[in-house]
mmCIF file of C-alpha atoms in Angstrom:
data_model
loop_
_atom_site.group_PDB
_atom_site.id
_atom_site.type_symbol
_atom_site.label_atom_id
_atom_site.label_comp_id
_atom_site.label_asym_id
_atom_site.label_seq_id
_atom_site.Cartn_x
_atom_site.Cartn_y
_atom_site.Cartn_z
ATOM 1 C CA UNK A 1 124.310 108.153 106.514
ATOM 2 C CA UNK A 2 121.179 106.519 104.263
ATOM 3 C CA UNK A 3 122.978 103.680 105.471
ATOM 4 C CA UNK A 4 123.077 103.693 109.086
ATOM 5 C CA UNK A 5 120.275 100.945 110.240
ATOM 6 C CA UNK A 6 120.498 98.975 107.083
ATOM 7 C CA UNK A 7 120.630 95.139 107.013
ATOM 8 C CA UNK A 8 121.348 92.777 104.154
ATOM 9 C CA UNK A 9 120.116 90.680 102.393
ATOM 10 C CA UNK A 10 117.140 93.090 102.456
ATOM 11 C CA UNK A 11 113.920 92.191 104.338
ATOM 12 C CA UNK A 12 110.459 93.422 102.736
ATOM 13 C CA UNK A 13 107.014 92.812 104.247
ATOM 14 C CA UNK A 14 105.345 90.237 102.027
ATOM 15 C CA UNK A 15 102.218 91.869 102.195
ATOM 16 C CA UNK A 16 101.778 94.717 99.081
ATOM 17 C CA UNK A 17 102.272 97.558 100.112
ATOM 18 C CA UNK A 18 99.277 99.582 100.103
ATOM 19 C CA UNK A 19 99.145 103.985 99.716
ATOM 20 C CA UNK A 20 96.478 106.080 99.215
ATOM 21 C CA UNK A 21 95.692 107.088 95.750
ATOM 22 C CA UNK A 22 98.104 109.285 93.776
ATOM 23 C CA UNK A 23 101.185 108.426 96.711
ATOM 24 C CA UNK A 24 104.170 107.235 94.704
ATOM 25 C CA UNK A 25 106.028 103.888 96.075
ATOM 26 C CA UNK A 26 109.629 104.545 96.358
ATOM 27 C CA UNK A 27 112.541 102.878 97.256
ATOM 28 C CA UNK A 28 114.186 103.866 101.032
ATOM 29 C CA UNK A 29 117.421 104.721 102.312
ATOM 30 C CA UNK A 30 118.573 101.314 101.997
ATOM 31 C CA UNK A 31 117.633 100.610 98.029
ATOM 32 C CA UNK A 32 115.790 97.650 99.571
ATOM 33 C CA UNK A 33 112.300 98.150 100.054
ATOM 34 C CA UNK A 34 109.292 100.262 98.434
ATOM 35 C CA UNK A 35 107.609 102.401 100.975
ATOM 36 C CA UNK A 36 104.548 104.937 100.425
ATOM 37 C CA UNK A 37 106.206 108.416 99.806
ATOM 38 C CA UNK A 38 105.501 111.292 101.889
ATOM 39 C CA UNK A 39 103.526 114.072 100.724
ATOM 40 C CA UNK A 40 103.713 117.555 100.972
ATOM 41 C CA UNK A 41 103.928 119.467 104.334
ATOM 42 C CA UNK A 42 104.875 115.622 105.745
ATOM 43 C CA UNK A 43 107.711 114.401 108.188
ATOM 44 C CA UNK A 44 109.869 112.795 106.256
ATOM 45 C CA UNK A 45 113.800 111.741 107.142
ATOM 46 C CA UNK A 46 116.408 109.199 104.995
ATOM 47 C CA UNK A 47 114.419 106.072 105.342
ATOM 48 C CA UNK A 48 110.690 107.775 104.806
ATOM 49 C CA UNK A 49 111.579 109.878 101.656
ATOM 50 C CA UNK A 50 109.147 112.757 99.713
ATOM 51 C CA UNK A 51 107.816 112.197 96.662
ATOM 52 C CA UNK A 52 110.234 113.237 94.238
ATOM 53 C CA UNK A 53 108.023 112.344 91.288
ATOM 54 C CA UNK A 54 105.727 115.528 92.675
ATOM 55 C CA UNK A 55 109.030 117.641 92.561
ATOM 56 C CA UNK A 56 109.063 117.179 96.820
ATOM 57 C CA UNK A 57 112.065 117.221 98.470
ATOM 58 C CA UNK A 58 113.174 116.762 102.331
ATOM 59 C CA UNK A 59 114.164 120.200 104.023
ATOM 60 C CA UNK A 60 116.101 119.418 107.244
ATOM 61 C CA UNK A 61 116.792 122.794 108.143
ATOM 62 C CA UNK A 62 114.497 123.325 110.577
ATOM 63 C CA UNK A 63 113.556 120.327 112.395
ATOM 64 C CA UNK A 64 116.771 118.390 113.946
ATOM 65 C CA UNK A 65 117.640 114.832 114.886
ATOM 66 C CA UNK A 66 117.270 113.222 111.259
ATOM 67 C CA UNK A 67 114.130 114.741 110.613
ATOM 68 C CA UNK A 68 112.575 116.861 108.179
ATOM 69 C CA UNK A 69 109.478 118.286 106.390
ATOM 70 C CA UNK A 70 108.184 117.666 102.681
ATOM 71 C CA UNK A 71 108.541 120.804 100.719
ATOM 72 C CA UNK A 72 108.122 121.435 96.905
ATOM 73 C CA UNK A 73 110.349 122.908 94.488
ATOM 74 C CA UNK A 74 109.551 126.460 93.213
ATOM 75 C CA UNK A 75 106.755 126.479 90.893
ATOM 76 C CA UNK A 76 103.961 128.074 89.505
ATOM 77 C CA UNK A 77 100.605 127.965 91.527
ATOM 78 C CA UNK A 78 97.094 126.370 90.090
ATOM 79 C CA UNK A 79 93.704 127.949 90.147
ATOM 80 C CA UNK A 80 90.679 125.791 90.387
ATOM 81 C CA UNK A 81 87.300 127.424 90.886
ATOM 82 C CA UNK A 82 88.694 130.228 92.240
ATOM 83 C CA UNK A 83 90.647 128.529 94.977
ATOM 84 C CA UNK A 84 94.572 128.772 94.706
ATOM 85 C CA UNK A 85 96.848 125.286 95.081
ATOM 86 C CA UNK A 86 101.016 125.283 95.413
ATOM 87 C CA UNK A 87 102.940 123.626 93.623
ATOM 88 C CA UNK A 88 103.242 119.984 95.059
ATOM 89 C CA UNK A 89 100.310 120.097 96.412
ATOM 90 C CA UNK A 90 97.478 117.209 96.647
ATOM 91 C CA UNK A 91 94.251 117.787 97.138
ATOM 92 C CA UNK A 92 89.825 116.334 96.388
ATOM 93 C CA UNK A 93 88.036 119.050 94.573
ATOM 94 C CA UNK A 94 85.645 116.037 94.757
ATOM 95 C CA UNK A 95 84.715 112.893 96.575
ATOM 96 C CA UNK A 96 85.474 111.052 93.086
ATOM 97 C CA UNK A 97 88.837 112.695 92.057
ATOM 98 C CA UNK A 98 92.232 113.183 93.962
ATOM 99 C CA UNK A 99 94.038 115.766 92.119
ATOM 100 C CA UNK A 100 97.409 117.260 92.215
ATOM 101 C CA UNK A 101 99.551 120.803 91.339
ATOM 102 C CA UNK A 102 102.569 120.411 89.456
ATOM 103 C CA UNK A 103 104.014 123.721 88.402
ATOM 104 C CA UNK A 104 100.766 125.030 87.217
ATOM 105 C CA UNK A 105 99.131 122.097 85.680
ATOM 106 C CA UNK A 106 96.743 120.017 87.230
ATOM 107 C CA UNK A 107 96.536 116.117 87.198
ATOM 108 C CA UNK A 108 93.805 114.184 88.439
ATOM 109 C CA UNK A 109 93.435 110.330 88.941
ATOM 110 C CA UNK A 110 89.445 109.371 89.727
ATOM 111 C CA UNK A 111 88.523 107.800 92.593
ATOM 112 C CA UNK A 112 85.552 105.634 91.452
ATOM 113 C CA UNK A 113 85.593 103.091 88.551
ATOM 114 C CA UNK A 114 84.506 104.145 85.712
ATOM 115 C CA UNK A 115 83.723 100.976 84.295
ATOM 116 C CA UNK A 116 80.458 100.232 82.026
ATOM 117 C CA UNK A 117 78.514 96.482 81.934
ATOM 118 C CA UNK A 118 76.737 95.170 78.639
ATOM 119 C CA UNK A 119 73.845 92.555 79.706
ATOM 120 C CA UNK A 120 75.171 89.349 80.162
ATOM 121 C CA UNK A 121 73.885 85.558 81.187
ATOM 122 C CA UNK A 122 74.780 85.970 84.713
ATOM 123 C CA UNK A 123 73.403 89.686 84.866
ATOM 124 C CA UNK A 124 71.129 90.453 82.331
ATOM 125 C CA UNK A 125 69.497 93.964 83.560
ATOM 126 C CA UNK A 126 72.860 95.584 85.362
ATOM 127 C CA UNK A 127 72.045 99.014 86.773
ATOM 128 C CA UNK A 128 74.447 101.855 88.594
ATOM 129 C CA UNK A 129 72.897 103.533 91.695
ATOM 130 C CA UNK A 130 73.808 105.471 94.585
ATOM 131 C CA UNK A 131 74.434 104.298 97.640
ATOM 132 C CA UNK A 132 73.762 106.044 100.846
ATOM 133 C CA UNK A 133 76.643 107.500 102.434
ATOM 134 C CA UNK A 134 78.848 106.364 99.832
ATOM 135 C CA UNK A 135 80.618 108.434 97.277
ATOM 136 C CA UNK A 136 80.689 105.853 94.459
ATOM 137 C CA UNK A 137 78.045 104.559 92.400
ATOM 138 C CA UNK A 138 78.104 100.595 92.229
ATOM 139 C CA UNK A 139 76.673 98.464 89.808
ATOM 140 C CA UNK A 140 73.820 95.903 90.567
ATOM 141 C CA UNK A 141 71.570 93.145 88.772
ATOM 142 C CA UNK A 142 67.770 92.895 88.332
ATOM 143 C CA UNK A 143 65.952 89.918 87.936
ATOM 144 C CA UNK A 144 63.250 90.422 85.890
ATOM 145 C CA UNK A 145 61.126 87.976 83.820
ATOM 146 C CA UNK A 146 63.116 85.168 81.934
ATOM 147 C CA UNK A 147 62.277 86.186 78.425
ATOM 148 C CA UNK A 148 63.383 89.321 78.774
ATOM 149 C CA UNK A 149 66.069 88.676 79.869
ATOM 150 C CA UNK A 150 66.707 86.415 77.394
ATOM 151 C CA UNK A 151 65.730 89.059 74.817
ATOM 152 C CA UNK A 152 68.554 91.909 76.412
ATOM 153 C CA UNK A 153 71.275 89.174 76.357
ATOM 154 C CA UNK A 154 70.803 88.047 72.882
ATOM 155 C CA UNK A 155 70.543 91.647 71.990
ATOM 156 C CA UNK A 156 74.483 91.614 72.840
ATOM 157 C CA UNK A 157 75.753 88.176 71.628
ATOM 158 C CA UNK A 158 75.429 86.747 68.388
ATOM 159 C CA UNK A 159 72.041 84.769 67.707
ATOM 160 C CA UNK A 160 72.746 81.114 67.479
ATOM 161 C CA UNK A 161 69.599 79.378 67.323
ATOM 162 C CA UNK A 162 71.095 76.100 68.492
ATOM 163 C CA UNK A 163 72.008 76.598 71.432
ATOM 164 C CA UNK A 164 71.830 79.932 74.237
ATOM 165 C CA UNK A 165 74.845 81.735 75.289
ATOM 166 C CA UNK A 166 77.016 79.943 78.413
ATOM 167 C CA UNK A 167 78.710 81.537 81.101
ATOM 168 C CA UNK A 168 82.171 79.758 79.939
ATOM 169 C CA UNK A 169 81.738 80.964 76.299
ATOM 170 C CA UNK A 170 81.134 84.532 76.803
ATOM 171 C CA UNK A 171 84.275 85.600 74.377
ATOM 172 C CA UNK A 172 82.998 83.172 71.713
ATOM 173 C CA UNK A 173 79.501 84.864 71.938
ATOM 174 C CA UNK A 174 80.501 88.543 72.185
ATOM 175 C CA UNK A 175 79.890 91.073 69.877
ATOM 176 C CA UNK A 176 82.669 93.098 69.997
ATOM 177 C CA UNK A 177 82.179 96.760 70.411
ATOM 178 C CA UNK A 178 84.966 99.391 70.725
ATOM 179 C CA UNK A 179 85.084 102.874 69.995
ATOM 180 C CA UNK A 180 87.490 105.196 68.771
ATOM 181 C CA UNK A 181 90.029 106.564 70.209
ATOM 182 C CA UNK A 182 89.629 110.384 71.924
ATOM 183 C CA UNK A 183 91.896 113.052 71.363
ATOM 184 C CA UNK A 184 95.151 113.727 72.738
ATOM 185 C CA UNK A 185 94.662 115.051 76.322
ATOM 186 C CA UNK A 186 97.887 117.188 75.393
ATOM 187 C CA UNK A 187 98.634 119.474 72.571
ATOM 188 C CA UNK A 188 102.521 118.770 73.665
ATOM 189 C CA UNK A 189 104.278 116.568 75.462
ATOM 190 C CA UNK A 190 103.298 113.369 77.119
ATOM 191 C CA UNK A 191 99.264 112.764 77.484
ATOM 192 C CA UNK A 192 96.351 110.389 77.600
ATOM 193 C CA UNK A 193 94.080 109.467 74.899
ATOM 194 C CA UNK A 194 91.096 106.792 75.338
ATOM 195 C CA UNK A 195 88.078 104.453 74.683
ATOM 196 C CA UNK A 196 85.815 102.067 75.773
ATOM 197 C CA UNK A 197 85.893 98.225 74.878
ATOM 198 C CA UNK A 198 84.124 94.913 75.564
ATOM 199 C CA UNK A 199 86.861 93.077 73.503
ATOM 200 C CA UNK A 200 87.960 91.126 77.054
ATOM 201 C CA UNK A 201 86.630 87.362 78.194
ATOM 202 C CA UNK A 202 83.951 88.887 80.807
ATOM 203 C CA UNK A 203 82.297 90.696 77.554
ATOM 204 C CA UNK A 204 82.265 93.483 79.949
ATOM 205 C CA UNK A 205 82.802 97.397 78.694
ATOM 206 C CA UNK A 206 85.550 98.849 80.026
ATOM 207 C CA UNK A 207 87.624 101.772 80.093
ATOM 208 C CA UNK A 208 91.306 101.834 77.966
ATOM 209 C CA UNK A 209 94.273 104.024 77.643
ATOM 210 C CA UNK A 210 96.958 104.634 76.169
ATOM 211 C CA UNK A 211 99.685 107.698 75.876
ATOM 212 C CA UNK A 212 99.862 110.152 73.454
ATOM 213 C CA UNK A 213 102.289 112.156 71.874
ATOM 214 C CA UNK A 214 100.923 114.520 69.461
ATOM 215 C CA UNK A 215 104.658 116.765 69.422
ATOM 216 C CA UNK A 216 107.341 117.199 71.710
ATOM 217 C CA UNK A 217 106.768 120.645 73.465
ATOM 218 C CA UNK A 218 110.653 121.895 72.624
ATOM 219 C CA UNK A 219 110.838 120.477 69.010
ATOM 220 C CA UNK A 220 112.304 122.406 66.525
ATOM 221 C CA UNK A 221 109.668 123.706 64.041
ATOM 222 C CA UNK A 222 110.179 124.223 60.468
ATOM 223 C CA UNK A 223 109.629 127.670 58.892
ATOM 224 C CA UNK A 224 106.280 127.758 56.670
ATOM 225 C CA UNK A 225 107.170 127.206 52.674
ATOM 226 C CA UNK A 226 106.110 130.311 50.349
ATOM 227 C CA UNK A 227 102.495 129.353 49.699
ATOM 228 C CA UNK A 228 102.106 126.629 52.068
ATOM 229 C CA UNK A 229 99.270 127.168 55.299
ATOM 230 C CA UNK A 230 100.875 124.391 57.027
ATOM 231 C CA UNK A 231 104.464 123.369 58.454
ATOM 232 C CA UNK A 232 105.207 120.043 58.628
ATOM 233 C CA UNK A 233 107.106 118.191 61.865
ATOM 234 C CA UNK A 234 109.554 115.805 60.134
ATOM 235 C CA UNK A 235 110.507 112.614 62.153
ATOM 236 C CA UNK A 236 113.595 113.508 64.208
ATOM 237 C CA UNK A 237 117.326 112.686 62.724
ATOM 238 C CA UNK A 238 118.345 111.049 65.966
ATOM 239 C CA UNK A 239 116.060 108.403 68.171
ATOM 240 C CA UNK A 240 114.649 109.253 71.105
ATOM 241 C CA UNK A 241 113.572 107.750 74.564
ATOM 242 C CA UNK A 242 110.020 108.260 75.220
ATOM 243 C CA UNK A 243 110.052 109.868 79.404
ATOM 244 C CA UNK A 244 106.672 109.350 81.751
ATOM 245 C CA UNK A 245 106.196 109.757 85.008
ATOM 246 C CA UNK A 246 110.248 110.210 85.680
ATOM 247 C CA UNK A 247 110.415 106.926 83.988
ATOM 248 C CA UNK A 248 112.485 106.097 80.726
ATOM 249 C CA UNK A 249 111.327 103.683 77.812
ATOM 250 C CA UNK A 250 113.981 100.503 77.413
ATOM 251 C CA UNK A 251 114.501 101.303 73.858
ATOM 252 C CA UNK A 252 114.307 104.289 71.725
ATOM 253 C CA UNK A 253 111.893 105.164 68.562
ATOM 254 C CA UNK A 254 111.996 107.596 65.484
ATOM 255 C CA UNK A 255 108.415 108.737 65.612
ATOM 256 C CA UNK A 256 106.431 110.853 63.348
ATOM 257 C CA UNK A 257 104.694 114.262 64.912
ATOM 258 C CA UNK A 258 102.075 116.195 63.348
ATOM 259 C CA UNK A 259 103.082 120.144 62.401
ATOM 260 C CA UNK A 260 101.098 123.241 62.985
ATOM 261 C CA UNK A 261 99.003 125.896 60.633
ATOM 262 C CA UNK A 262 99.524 129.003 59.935
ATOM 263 C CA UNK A 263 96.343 129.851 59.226
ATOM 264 C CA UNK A 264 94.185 129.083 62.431
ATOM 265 C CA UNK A 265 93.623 125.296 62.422
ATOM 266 C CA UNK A 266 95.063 122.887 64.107
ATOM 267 C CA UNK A 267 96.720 119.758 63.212
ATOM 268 C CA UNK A 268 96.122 116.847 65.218
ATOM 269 C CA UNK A 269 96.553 112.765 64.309
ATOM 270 C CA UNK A 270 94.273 111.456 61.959
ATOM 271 C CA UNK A 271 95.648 107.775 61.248
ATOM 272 C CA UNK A 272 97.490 106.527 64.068
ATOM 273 C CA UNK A 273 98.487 102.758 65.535
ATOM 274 C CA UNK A 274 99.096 101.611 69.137
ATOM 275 C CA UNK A 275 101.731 99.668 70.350
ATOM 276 C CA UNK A 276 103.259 98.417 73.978
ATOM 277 C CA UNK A 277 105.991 100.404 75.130
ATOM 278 C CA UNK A 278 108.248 99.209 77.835
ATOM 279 C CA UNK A 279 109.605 101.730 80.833
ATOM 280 C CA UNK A 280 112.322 101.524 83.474
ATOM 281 C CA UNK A 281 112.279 103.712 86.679
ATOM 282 C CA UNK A 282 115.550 104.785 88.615
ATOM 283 C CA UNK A 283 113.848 102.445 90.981
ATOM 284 C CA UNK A 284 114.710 99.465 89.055
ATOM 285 C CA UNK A 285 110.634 98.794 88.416
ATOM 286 C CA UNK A 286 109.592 98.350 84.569
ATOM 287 C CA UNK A 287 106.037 98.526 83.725
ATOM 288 C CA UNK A 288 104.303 98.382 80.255
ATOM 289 C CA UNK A 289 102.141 100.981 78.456
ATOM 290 C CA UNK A 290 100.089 100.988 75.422
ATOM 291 C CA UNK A 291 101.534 103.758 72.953
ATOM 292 C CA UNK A 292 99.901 105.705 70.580
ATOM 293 C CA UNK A 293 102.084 106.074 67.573
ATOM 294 C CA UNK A 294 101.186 108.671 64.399
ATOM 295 C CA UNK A 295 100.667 107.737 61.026
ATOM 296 C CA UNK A 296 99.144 110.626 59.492
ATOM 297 C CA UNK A 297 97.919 113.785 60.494
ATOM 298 C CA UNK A 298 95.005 116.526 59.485
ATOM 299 C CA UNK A 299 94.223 120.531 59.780
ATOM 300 C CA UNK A 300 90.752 121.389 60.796
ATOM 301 C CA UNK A 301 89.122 124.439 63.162
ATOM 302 C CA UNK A 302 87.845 122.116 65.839
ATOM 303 C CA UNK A 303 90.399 123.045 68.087
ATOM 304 C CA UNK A 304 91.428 121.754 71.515
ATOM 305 C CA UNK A 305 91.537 123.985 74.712
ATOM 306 C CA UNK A 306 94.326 124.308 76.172
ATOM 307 C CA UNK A 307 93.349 122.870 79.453
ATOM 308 C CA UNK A 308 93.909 119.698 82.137
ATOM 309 C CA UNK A 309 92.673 116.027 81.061
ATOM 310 C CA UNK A 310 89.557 115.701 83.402
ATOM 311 C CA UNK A 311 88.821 119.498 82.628
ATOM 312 C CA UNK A 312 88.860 119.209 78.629
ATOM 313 C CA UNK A 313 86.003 119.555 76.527
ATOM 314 C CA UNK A 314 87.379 118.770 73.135
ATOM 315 C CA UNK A 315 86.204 115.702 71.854
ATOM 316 C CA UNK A 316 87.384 115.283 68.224
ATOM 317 C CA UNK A 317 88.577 111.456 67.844
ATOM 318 C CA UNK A 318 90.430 109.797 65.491
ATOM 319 C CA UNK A 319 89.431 107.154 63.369
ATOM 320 C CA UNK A 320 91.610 104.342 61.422
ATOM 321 C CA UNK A 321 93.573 103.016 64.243
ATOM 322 C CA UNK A 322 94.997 99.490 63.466
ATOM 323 C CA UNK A 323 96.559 97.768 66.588
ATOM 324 C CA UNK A 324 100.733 97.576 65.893
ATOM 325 C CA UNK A 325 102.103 94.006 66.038
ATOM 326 C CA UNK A 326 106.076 92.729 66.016
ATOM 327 C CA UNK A 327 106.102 90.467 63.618
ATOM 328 C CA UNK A 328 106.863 86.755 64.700
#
């Protein structure tokens, strides 16, 4: 039946296809063709599918001729502010985030760049504002006199006396500035840690993430030794694939995870390295992903709460992260 209408070779608009933010691109009936997914409480039918990524399927029971309507798997609901989301459900407890309910938990994606600007030749006094009747801040440049300016750009690039820095040698000029990574968004399972960089050609700050794994949410734990306030996670006997967003990593890894205390604390990374990881959907797409991996961990009482990413308020980081590189 996903067949019926179907012509080969397949035919795919050229243009990209564009969705609105947080709608998955899946493949249709055919297998041919990436089209925006439909969303909860949608029409949907063979060749305009749900998202299954948001646990949607298509219910034809009660509307006929080929169509159907998006509904979610059973789930557990999600409070926010007081106001009650199903599971499946999308929805803007802001102009700046679109957020989603998946089986309790909430995920948001923001709708506005985050992005930050250092002074540079070309704009030496950037500045955010607010725009009228616009959601979004935007970033713009002020002239102002041409010493200082001068003096703001030099305060980011290296003083060279000889000559003043050139659009076309910004990377050569840039003092690198990067922080550390944040937390874990995730006491278990898959999550997001990040930071902020300039280390890119434009000099430019900018946002950067990577996932996290701090310890599998269904790992086996050890029991605590006689004496001992902490258990340790050994690395697991067997490799594993790494699983995000319903997608698979194209080869597997014998990670190290950090344990738990007994006595109140927590134990979280301390020394960790990051490293590309590749993924494969049942879509046939791959996409790469910057991976946090865990070289040592520590015990301490500042304690994450158990909460969403953009709701989280713990803000321990880690420090010694060196950047994980095959070797030639």
């Amino acid at each position: 039946v996903g067949a019926q209408g179907c012509t080969y070779p397949c035919q795919c608009p050229s243009q990209p296809l564009q969705c609105p933010a947080g709608t998955s691109h899946v493949l249709d009936a055919c297998g041919c063709c990436k089209v925006c997914a439909r969303q909860l409480g949608e029409l949907c039918s063979l060749q305009k599918p749900c998202d299954h990524h948001k646990g949607l399927y298509c219910d034809f029971s009660s509307i006929h001729r080929g169509s159907g309507i998006c509904l979610a798997r059973e789930g557990a609901t999600c409070d926010l502010l007081g106001k009650v989301y199903h599971n499946g459900e999308s929805f803007q407890p802001t102009c700046k985030l679109q957020c989603i309910c998946l089986d309790g938990a909430i995920g948001c994606i923001p709708l506005c760049s985050a992005d930050l600007r250092l002074p540079s030749p070309d704009c030496p006094h950037p500045r955010r504002v607010k725009i009228h009747n616009k959601c979004c801040e935007e970033w713009v440049c002020e002239e102002e006199g041409q010493e200082d300016s001068l003096e703001t750009v030099l305060a980011v690039f290296r003083e060279d006396p000889e000559r003043e820095p050139e659009l076309n040698n910004l990377q050569e000029n840039c003092l690198v500035q990067t922080t550390e990574w944040s937390a874990c968004s995730k006491s278990c399972g898959m999550g997001i840690s990040a930071r902020v960089t300039n280390n890119n050609p434009q000099c430019h700050l900018e946002k950067e993430t990577r996932l996290c794994m701090v310890r599998p949410c269904d790992f086996p734990w050890e029991k605590a030794k006689k004496g001992k306030k902490c258990v340790r996670t050994p690395k697991p006997r067997q490799r594993l694939l790494f699983e995000f967003s319903g997608c698979t990593s194209t080869r597997s890894y014998r990670p190290k995870f950090c344990g738990s205390c007994v006595d109140g604390r927590c134990c979280t990374p301390y020394i960790t390295s990051t490293a590309e990881v590749e993924f494969r959907c049942p879509e046939g797409d791959s996409f790469q992903r910057k991976m946090m991996f865990i070289k040592a961990c520590s015990c301490h009482y500042d304690c994450p709460r158990d909460n969403d990413i953009f709701l989280a308020t713990y803000h321990r980081r880690m420090i010694g992260d060196h950047v994980k590189t095959d070797r030639q």
